[in-house]
XYZ file of C-alpha atoms in Angstrom:
372
model
C 57.590 72.326 -64.231
C 58.217 71.409 -60.588
C 56.453 74.554 -59.342
C 53.465 73.639 -61.508
C 53.411 70.085 -60.117
C 53.481 71.418 -56.553
C 50.561 73.780 -57.242
C 48.381 71.008 -58.726
C 49.272 68.580 -55.952
C 48.417 71.174 -53.289
C 44.992 71.540 -54.916
C 44.428 67.794 -54.610
C 45.408 66.686 -58.095
C 47.275 63.477 -58.872
C 50.459 64.404 -60.743
C 53.214 62.590 -62.635
C 56.304 64.669 -63.421
C 58.705 63.698 -66.231
C 62.157 65.311 -66.504
C 64.554 64.265 -69.268
C 67.656 65.393 -67.361
C 69.128 63.738 -64.271
C 67.867 66.627 -62.154
C 65.430 69.542 -62.315
C 66.112 73.215 -62.943
C 67.042 73.708 -66.596
C 69.112 76.902 -66.805
C 68.551 77.419 -63.069
C 70.872 74.497 -62.364
C 74.517 73.982 -61.461
C 77.581 72.134 -62.781
C 79.748 70.051 -60.443
C 83.003 68.395 -61.448
C 82.862 64.672 -60.671
C 86.434 63.641 -61.448
C 90.005 64.930 -61.462
C 91.753 67.558 -59.353
C 88.697 69.827 -59.614
C 86.290 67.207 -58.225
C 83.598 68.957 -56.205
C 84.052 72.378 -57.824
C 80.532 73.708 -58.435
C 79.410 76.611 -60.618
C 76.050 78.205 -61.389
C 76.562 78.043 -65.139
C 73.124 79.250 -66.207
C 70.830 81.581 -64.287
C 72.926 83.658 -61.888
C 70.190 85.007 -59.617
C 66.581 86.167 -59.700
C 64.826 89.248 -58.380
C 61.152 88.813 -57.379
C 58.929 91.570 -58.713
C 55.348 90.330 -58.741
C 53.413 89.850 -55.478
C 52.933 86.153 -56.298
C 56.642 85.386 -56.719
C 57.633 87.699 -53.840
C 55.325 85.740 -51.546
C 56.712 82.407 -52.762
C 60.294 83.647 -52.333
C 59.617 84.548 -48.695
C 58.784 80.903 -48.075
C 61.920 79.726 -49.874
C 64.042 82.135 -47.833
C 62.524 80.818 -44.615
C 63.200 77.230 -45.717
C 66.811 78.068 -46.580
C 66.384 77.042 -50.218
C 67.473 80.533 -51.333
C 69.494 83.339 -49.781
C 70.200 86.951 -50.659
C 73.402 87.542 -52.608
C 74.852 90.847 -51.502
C 78.079 92.507 -52.563
C 79.490 94.805 -55.197
C 77.873 94.951 -58.626
C 78.039 97.199 -61.660
C 79.044 97.548 -65.300
C 82.445 97.369 -66.984
C 82.781 99.222 -70.275
C 85.613 97.201 -71.809
C 85.882 99.548 -74.772
C 86.113 102.743 -72.726
C 87.881 101.197 -69.736
C 85.267 102.401 -67.229
C 83.673 100.830 -64.168
C 80.238 102.045 -63.030
C 79.036 100.968 -59.599
C 75.406 99.882 -59.284
C 73.511 102.999 -58.165
C 70.460 101.320 -56.642
C 71.129 97.853 -55.153
C 68.534 95.253 -56.007
C 67.548 92.068 -54.222
C 69.374 89.115 -55.736
C 68.243 85.656 -54.658
C 70.311 82.539 -55.303
C 69.761 78.902 -54.498
C 71.765 77.694 -51.510
C 74.275 76.049 -51.530
C 73.943 76.176 -55.352
C 71.422 77.539 -57.820
C 69.975 74.068 -58.383
C 68.982 73.916 -54.705
C 65.740 75.829 -55.328
C 64.527 73.297 -57.904
C 65.662 70.455 -55.631
C 63.697 71.984 -52.737
C 60.587 72.211 -54.905
C 61.122 68.635 -56.089
C 61.206 67.344 -52.508
C 58.079 69.367 -51.754
C 56.399 67.727 -54.759
C 57.370 64.245 -53.607
C 56.053 65.071 -50.141
C 52.696 65.928 -51.711
C 52.561 62.580 -53.513
C 53.820 63.647 -56.953
C 55.227 60.734 -58.954
C 58.651 62.000 -60.058
C 60.515 60.463 -63.016
C 64.027 61.801 -63.635
C 65.987 60.778 -66.711
C 62.654 60.169 -68.459
C 62.112 61.324 -72.042
C 58.503 61.619 -73.239
C 58.411 60.241 -76.784
C 54.778 60.300 -77.862
C 51.366 61.636 -76.909
C 48.109 60.150 -78.203
C 44.466 59.939 -77.231
C 43.264 56.547 -75.981
C 39.599 56.039 -76.780
C 39.486 52.897 -74.644
C 40.692 54.717 -71.551
C 39.256 58.166 -72.302
C 42.607 59.735 -71.487
C 45.896 60.874 -72.978
C 48.510 58.131 -73.298
C 52.067 59.355 -72.723
C 54.919 57.060 -73.763
C 58.220 57.710 -71.980
C 61.687 56.185 -72.120
C 63.458 55.771 -68.776
C 67.157 55.134 -68.284
C 66.568 52.181 -65.964
C 62.947 51.127 -66.442
C 62.716 51.151 -70.223
C 59.547 52.323 -71.995
C 56.465 53.050 -69.921
C 52.970 54.385 -70.654
C 51.126 56.812 -68.409
C 47.484 57.879 -68.697
C 46.540 61.489 -67.945
C 43.455 63.711 -68.080
C 45.552 66.835 -68.681
C 49.037 67.110 -70.200
C 51.292 70.127 -69.593
C 54.446 70.654 -71.670
C 56.839 73.006 -69.872
C 59.641 73.135 -72.447
C 59.481 74.404 -76.021
C 61.669 71.491 -77.102
C 58.596 69.313 -76.474
C 56.861 70.845 -79.495
C 57.252 67.583 -81.511
C 55.361 65.768 -78.759
C 52.170 67.728 -79.416
C 52.507 67.854 -83.206
C 50.191 64.903 -83.643
C 47.449 66.442 -81.511
C 45.168 68.219 -83.971
C 43.707 70.576 -81.368
C 47.217 71.635 -80.249
C 48.912 72.451 -83.558
C 48.794 76.192 -82.922
C 50.382 75.590 -79.553
C 53.248 73.591 -81.116
C 53.788 76.285 -83.756
C 54.185 78.986 -81.097
C 56.600 76.835 -79.092
C 58.725 76.359 -82.207
C 58.617 80.047 -83.064
C 59.902 81.072 -79.648
C 61.973 78.417 -77.948
C 63.586 75.695 -80.051
C 67.148 75.482 -81.347
C 65.937 77.137 -84.571
C 64.302 80.152 -82.907
C 65.773 80.702 -79.440
C 69.114 82.401 -78.789
C 72.025 80.130 -77.937
C 74.375 80.922 -75.073
C 77.770 79.768 -73.844
C 79.164 79.844 -70.310
C 82.777 79.374 -69.257
C 83.411 78.069 -65.743
C 86.749 79.204 -64.335
C 88.804 78.432 -61.225
C 91.419 81.080 -60.372
C 93.762 81.984 -57.547
C 91.955 84.032 -54.937
C 90.986 86.227 -53.347
C 90.917 88.469 -56.409
C 89.415 91.599 -54.848
C 87.126 91.929 -57.880
C 83.437 92.883 -57.602
C 80.970 90.049 -57.127
C 79.212 90.384 -60.467
C 79.212 92.769 -63.380
C 77.762 93.271 -66.809
C 80.354 93.758 -69.547
C 79.734 96.111 -72.467
C 82.026 96.866 -75.380
C 83.421 93.312 -75.488
C 83.304 91.142 -78.592
C 82.856 87.981 -76.559
C 81.739 88.557 -72.935
C 78.477 89.935 -71.496
C 78.562 88.982 -67.806
C 81.058 87.855 -65.158
C 80.140 86.500 -61.714
C 82.212 85.492 -58.720
C 80.356 82.285 -57.862
C 82.463 81.907 -54.731
C 80.952 85.073 -53.249
C 77.424 83.687 -53.231
C 76.117 82.530 -49.831
C 76.695 78.897 -48.885
C 79.476 78.303 -51.421
C 82.267 77.539 -48.919
C 82.366 73.871 -49.945
C 82.207 74.501 -53.707
C 85.988 75.023 -53.959
C 89.019 74.790 -51.620
C 90.494 77.782 -49.806
C 92.545 80.024 -52.051
C 90.500 79.232 -55.168
C 87.771 81.482 -56.579
C 85.170 80.164 -58.994
C 83.879 82.427 -61.756
C 81.205 82.078 -64.432
C 81.675 84.060 -67.639
C 78.742 84.355 -70.049
C 79.182 84.965 -73.754
C 77.636 87.966 -75.477
C 74.595 87.176 -77.604
C 76.425 88.416 -80.702
C 79.406 86.130 -80.140
C 77.181 83.124 -79.363
C 75.132 83.754 -82.509
C 78.284 83.969 -84.628
C 79.595 80.678 -83.214
C 76.286 78.931 -83.878
C 76.099 80.347 -87.409
C 79.546 78.938 -88.171
C 79.296 75.551 -86.420
C 75.583 74.794 -86.043
C 74.259 72.577 -83.255
C 77.110 70.131 -82.717
C 76.213 66.821 -81.072
C 77.044 66.661 -77.377
C 79.916 64.291 -76.668
C 81.208 64.333 -80.241
C 84.826 65.357 -80.993
C 83.464 68.372 -82.900
C 81.454 69.501 -79.899
C 84.338 69.099 -77.459
C 86.670 71.010 -79.797
C 84.091 73.795 -80.079
C 83.705 74.072 -76.297
C 87.490 74.225 -75.928
C 87.686 77.033 -78.493
C 84.820 79.030 -76.973
C 86.080 78.539 -73.426
C 89.484 79.963 -74.316
C 87.859 82.898 -76.138
C 85.771 83.724 -73.066
C 88.817 83.528 -70.800
C 90.605 85.990 -73.063
C 87.540 88.244 -73.112
C 87.368 88.175 -69.306
C 91.024 89.135 -69.028
C 90.588 92.018 -71.445
C 87.467 93.278 -69.653
C 89.179 93.310 -66.249
C 92.385 94.825 -67.653
C 90.408 97.687 -69.206
C 89.334 98.996 -65.788
C 91.744 97.171 -63.495
C 92.414 99.964 -60.989
C 88.750 100.887 -60.524
C 87.855 97.215 -60.097
C 90.419 96.771 -57.334
C 92.509 94.346 -59.355
C 95.656 96.171 -60.513
C 97.172 92.837 -61.491
C 94.294 92.075 -63.829
C 92.338 88.831 -63.941
C 94.368 86.106 -62.182
C 95.732 82.966 -63.794
C 93.600 79.840 -63.905
C 94.349 76.926 -61.599
C 92.748 74.457 -64.019
C 91.492 74.235 -67.581
C 88.297 76.244 -68.216
C 85.074 74.285 -68.482
C 82.500 75.388 -71.051
C 78.803 74.712 -71.582
C 76.489 75.449 -74.488
C 72.822 76.267 -73.981
C 71.603 75.527 -77.514
C 68.168 77.074 -76.899
C 69.132 79.201 -73.928
C 66.877 82.216 -74.281
C 63.449 82.280 -75.980
C 62.858 84.711 -78.811
C 61.779 88.155 -77.656
C 59.448 88.631 -80.606
C 56.829 86.565 -82.342
C 53.365 85.096 -81.751
C 53.523 85.343 -77.961
C 53.054 89.087 -78.329
C 49.463 88.385 -79.377
C 46.466 87.533 -77.216
C 47.298 83.814 -77.482
C 49.548 84.108 -74.406
C 47.812 86.817 -72.414
C 47.312 84.306 -69.584
C 51.002 83.174 -69.574
C 50.226 79.708 -70.912
C 48.698 78.145 -74.007
C 45.975 75.538 -74.325
C 44.718 73.286 -77.082
C 41.200 73.886 -78.337
C 40.076 70.855 -76.305
C 41.611 72.489 -73.212
C 43.437 69.379 -71.968
C 46.867 69.921 -73.546
C 48.679 72.932 -72.072
C 52.090 74.526 -72.536
C 53.942 76.901 -70.231
C 57.440 78.136 -69.492
C 59.743 81.152 -69.415
C 58.782 81.847 -73.055
C 55.125 82.441 -72.150
C 55.536 86.078 -71.135
C 55.801 89.610 -72.553
C 58.969 89.990 -74.629
C 61.181 91.691 -72.026
C 60.319 89.091 -69.372
C 61.085 85.994 -71.421
C 63.863 83.780 -70.206
C 63.576 84.950 -66.581
C 62.961 82.741 -63.541
C 59.973 84.906 -62.593
C 58.354 84.360 -65.994
C 58.752 80.590 -65.628
C 57.221 80.581 -62.140
C 54.234 82.748 -63.107
C 53.613 80.669 -66.210
C 53.782 77.401 -64.285
C 51.355 78.633 -61.665
C 48.922 79.863 -64.334
C 49.081 76.521 -66.159
C 48.506 74.686 -62.879
C 45.322 76.672 -62.242
C 44.138 75.937 -65.787
C 44.899 72.227 -65.381
C 42.786 72.041 -62.216
C 39.965 74.010 -63.815
């Protein structure tokens, strides 16, 4: 969404950006502890890195590298087969870019760029309705703000950059097909859920910097957040921070049993506690299976604090469905009137969905359509 706003503003458009969360980034964000003994500990609990592939994103990434918003994450990577107890080193190293000093820094850099171009930025603002105003000849967007209350904004073109905004465009007759596709690919009913455990352990561990885990009932990926560039202030000396991602099968099983629990409720907190402990156990088993090859004969070290856990209820868009048709060949969707658009990481070929690159390409395409 922020990349799209920057593109339109650069082309001379007047832009208002609404973000329901306190900060931008979505899954490309970070979690910082604000209280307790772990205050200041910061994890990348969603997207771990991105690898530019297209010329358009490669060119943009060069600018972000020069600005210091991202850096290359080098180190040791590979695959742990927890079932067979094998470690396979990455044969061909790839470029891994991470926000610096945290993953959220890229979105924050883009947000400041947007503000510098005159974009009106509203954080903590939930858009609640969209309707056509005949008197003004424009779309009227109602939004609820944490501090300012309810406001109305008029716009010539509206771009929804999150599938969870499908209800917003339901009432727009010319955009019903758009809303249906968003629901089919990226809402809590259609997208894949994901869980991430954020761990603080005694270090240095000597473990690789990041590795895929196969053959585990619970874990799919483990990353040493502390090894990413610029993370020296994310935890004190002698403490390593790790992010452990759940396998899609385990996450699906948890969601099938518990459903979408309400954030902040006792049920939700109990669920996160249960899942966090399961992921810790899965991480220990994965490391123990190939401990010698991983350089950690003592196995995964003990935690220095309770694990933190996060649920991404609609973490990854569906890899099948209507976006495989011509309706998304341009990486965005438009209403028949052409003034209500939708874009995001879901607007891509199946294998690309959910990736940072897909989100950037989609946002740029929607920005060009909005200006046209």
